XYZ file of C-alpha atoms in Angstrom:
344
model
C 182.481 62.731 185.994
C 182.734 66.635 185.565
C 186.127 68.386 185.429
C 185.582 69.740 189.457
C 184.804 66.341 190.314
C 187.307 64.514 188.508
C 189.679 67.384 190.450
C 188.249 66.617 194.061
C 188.931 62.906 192.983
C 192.592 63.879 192.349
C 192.921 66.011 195.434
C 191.347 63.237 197.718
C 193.617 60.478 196.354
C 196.753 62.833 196.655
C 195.936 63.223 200.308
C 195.531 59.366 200.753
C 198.763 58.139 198.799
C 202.898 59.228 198.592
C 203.975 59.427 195.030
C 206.442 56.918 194.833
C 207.137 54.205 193.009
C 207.492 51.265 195.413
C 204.013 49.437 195.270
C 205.260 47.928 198.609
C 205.376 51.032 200.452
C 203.481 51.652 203.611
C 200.828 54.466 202.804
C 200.242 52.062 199.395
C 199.569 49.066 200.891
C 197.028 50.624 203.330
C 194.785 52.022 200.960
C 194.565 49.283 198.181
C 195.077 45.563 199.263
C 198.199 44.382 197.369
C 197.498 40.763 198.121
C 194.556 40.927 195.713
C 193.480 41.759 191.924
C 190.402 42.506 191.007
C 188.667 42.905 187.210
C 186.688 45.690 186.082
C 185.086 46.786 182.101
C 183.721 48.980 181.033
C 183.858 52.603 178.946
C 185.725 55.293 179.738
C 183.956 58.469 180.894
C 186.400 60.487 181.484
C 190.833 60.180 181.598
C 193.218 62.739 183.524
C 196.483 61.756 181.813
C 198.573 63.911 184.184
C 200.724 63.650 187.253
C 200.832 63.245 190.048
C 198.894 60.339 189.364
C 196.911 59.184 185.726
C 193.286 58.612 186.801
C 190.306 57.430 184.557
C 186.791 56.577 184.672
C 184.808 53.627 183.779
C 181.043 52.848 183.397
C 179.160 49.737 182.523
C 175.835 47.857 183.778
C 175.443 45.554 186.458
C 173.670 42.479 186.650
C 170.679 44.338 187.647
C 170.942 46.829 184.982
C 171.617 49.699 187.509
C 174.868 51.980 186.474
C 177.986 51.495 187.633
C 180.712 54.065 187.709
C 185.000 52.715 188.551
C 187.205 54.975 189.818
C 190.972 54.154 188.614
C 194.092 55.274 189.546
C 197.427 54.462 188.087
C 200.812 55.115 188.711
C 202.083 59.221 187.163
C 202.310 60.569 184.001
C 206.183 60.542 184.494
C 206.407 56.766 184.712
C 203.857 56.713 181.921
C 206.310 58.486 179.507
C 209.473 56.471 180.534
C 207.791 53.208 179.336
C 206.381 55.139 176.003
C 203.170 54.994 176.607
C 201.683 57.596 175.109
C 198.173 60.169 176.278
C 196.716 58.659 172.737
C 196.771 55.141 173.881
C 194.012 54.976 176.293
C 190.685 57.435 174.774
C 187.785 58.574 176.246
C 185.093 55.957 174.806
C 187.481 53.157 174.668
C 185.470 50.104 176.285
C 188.375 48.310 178.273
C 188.962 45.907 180.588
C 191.418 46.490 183.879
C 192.372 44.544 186.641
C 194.695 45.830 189.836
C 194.713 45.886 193.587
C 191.074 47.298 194.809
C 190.811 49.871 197.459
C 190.484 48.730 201.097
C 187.919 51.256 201.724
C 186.162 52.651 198.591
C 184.159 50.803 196.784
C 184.244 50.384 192.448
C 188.149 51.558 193.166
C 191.641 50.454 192.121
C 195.171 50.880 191.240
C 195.470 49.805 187.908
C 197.998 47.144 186.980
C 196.828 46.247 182.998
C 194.618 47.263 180.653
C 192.845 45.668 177.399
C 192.740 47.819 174.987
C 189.636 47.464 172.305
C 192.282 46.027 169.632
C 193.579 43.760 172.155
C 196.940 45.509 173.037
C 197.708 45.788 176.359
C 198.562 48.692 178.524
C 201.139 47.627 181.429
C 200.696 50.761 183.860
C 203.173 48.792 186.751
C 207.079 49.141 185.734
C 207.116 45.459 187.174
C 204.111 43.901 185.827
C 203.846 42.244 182.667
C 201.195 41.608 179.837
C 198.025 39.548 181.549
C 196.086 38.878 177.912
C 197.780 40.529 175.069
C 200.754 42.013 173.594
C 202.007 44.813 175.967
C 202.736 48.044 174.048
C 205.559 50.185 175.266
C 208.730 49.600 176.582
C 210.696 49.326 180.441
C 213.549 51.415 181.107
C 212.522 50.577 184.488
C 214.800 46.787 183.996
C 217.892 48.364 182.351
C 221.235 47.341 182.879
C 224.189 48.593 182.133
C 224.273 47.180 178.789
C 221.891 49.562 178.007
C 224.363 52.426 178.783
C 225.977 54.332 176.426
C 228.621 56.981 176.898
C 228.237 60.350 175.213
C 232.083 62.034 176.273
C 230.401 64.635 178.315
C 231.041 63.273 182.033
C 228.504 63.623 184.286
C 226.808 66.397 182.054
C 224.297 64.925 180.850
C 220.769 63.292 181.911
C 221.111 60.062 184.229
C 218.409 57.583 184.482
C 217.259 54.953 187.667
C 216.710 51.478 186.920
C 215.235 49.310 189.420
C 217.614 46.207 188.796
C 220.191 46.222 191.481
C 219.702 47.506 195.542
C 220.808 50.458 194.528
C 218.064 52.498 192.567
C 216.835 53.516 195.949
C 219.797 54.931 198.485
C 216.980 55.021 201.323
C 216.395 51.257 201.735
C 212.746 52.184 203.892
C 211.321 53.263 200.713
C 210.687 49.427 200.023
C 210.653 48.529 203.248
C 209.313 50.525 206.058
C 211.368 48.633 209.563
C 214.454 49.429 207.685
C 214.718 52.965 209.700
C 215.702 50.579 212.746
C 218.807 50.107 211.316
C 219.996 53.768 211.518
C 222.411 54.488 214.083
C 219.771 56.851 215.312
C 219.747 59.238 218.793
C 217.728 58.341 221.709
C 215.137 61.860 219.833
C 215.043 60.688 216.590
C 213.768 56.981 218.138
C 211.324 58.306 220.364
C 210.343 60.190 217.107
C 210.102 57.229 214.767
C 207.740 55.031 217.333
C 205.389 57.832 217.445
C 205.214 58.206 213.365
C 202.046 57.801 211.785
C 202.617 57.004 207.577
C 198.851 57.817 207.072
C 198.951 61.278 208.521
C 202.716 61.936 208.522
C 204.681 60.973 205.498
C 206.004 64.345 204.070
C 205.439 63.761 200.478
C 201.285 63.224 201.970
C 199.006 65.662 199.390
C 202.025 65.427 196.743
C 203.954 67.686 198.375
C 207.587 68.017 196.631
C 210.530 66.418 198.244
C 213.914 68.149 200.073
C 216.935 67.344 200.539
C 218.812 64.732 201.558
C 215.604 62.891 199.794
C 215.099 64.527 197.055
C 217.878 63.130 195.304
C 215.989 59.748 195.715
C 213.220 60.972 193.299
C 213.589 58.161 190.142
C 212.646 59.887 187.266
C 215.356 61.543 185.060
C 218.096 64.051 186.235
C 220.309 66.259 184.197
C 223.695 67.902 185.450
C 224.169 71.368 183.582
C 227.240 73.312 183.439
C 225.938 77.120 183.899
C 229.464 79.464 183.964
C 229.937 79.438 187.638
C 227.177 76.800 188.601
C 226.139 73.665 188.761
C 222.406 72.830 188.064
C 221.039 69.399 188.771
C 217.156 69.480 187.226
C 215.388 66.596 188.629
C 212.124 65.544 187.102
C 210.219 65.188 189.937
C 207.930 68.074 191.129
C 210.389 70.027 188.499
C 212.888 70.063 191.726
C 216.204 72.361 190.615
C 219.467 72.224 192.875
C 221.888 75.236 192.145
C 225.599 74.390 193.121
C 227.938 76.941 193.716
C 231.153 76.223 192.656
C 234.457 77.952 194.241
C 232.780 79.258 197.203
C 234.186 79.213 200.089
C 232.078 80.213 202.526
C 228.063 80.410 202.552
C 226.553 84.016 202.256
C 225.720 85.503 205.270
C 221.430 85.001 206.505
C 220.875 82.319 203.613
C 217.377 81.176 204.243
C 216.354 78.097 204.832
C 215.216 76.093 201.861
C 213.582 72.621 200.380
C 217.026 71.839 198.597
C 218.892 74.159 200.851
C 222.539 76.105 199.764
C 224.720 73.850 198.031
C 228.622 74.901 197.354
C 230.338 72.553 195.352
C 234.189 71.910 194.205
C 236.342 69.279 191.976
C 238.066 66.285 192.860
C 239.634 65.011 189.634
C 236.237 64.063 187.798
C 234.371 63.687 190.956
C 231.948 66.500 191.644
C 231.527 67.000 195.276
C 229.318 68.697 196.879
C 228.222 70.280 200.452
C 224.696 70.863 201.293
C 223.481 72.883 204.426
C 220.683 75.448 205.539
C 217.920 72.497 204.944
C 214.870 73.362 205.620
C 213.050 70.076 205.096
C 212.774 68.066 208.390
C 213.506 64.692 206.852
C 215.761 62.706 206.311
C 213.177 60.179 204.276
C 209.612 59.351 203.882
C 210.279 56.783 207.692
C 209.677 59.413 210.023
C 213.052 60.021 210.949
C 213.400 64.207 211.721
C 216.079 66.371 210.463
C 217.587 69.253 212.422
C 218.030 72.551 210.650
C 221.881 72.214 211.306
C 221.850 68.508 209.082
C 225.101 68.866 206.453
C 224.898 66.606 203.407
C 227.963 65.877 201.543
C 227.803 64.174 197.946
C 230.404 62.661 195.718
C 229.343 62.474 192.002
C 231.225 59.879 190.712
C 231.209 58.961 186.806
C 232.433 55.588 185.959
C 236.103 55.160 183.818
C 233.344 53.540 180.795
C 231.222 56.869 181.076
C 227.874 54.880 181.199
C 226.839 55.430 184.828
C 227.306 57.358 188.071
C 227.660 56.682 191.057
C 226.455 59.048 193.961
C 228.169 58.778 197.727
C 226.178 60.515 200.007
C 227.059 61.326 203.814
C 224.589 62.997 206.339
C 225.495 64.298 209.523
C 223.073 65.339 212.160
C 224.014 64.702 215.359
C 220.163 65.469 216.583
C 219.081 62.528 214.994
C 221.785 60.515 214.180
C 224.917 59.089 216.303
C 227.250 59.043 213.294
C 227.219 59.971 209.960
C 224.564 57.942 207.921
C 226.411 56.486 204.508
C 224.106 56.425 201.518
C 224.635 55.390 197.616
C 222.725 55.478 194.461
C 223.681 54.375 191.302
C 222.287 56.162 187.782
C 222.774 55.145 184.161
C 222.944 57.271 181.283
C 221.019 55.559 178.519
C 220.265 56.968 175.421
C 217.338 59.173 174.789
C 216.474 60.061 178.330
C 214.950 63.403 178.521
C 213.881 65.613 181.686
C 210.498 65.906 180.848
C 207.960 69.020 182.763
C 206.325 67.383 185.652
């Protein structure tokens, strides 16, 4: 595979899949078949060790002796370095075996699960999976627990980390499972809106586009709070998203555009950062097809714990275009050692 191929491979797959990490999610499950694994081997050709998405090439012989070329697609280079797995693991001329969930409609395709490495350590590319033949290299932050937590003194300033153990790594529940949006006390528009919404054609992160607010703050990957003299930054690794708080406004400048993460003001309640969130130029409230009004407010509470080893974020958002009442959300972070906001 040449480097413009190997590109038009990326850019076809980005406008096929969401970036996120749920392997249940809708857009997922329709393009490789999650009920099934399949095995390929062979050597690799050619390795794009990058986000939004690592992607390789294999080739080997068939039974016929006619070439065979297999197209595979893992999970992003983000994930990739929060389980230490490292660019140098996987080479070009490795001859490896994989197995994951094969494409429903290319052929010599898959989402990689596992791979054999040729001194029979194991690659586990799926922050859920587990070794299928060796020893797994690597590790998964993915599964930690508070236990893992360590406080550093420095209150929420510092980088956070998602686990996945507990319902509340992801504060929009549809991420895992799609019919959730039916439970949103949602307006007779926003309804209408949801029936009609097609995840193939309509999800908004579709083509890897970056995320806004309200869910950006979803994205799982590390987050750092900064103290910045008379702001707040909250760097998110994802799509290298920045949110700039203003603290001890009070009142939003006059003609503030619209925006992805939209003007945020924020202000001190003991050690509980909250902040207010308007001029939102997103559309939506999630990747479930419910729409956002321009005039949606979002209003946060960053709360650290009394221990110092997570945080705790309460999230309200009020659009009465879409929604009846405010929509209550949480999310709960941990701050384990070592976490870094790496350049997406």
């Amino acid at each position: 595979m040449t480097h413009s191929q190997l590109n038009r491979w990326i850019t076809a797959l980005c406008l096929a899949l969401s970036p996120v990490v749920a392997t249940a999610h809708h857009s997922f499950a329709t393009t490789f078949d999650v009920t099934a694994v399949s095995e390929y081997e062979g050597e690799v050709m050619s390795l794009a060790w990058r986000n939004p998405h690592v992607l390789f090439e294999l080739k080997n012989t068939d039974a016929q002796g006619q070439e065979v070329r297999y197209q595979i697609q893992s999970h992003s280079l983000s994930i990739m370095r929060r389980m230490d797995v490292s660019p140098e693991a996987l080479k070009v001329g490795d001859f490896v075996k994989v197995a994951g969930h094969p494409a429903r409609y290319a052929e010599n395709s898959m989402f990689v699960l596992n791979a054999l490495l040729p001194d029979g350590r194991e690659i586990v590319f799926d922050q859920w999976g587990k070794a299928r033949w060796g020893e797994a290299i690597g590790i998964n932050p993915w599964a930690a627990t508070l236990d893992d937590a360590q406080d550093e003194g420095t209150g929420i300033f510092r980088v956070w980390s998602t686990s996945t153990v507990g319902p509340e790594a992801f504060p929009f529940l549809e991420t895992m499972d799609p019919a959730y949006v039916e439970n949103y006390p949602l307006t007779d528009m926003a309804k209408a809106a949801v029936a009609a919404f097609n995840p193939l054609t309509e999800i908004p992160t579709l083509n890897c586009q970056p995320k806004g607010m309200p869910y950006a703050i979803e994205q799982p990957y590390p987050m750092e709070i900064v103290q910045l003299d008379d702001e707040i930054h909250i760097r998110m690794e994802e799509y290298n998203g920045l949110r700039i708080v203003h603290m001890g406004e009070d009142e939003m400048p006059e003609g503030e555009p619209l925006s992805l993460m939209g003007y945020s003001t924020g202000h001190w309640q003991d050690d509980t950062l909250v902040i207010e969130t308007s001029r939102i130029g997103y559309g939506h409230f999630s990747g479930g097809g419910i729409p956002l009004s321009d005039d949606v407010l979002v209003v946060e509470q960053f709360v650290p714990s009394e221990d110092g080893k997570s945080m705790r974020l309460n999230m309200t958002v009020t659009d009465p275009s879409s929604f009846t009442e405010p929509v209550e959300l949480t999310k709960v972070w941990l701050a384990l050692p070592g976490a870094t906001v790496e350049d997406f």
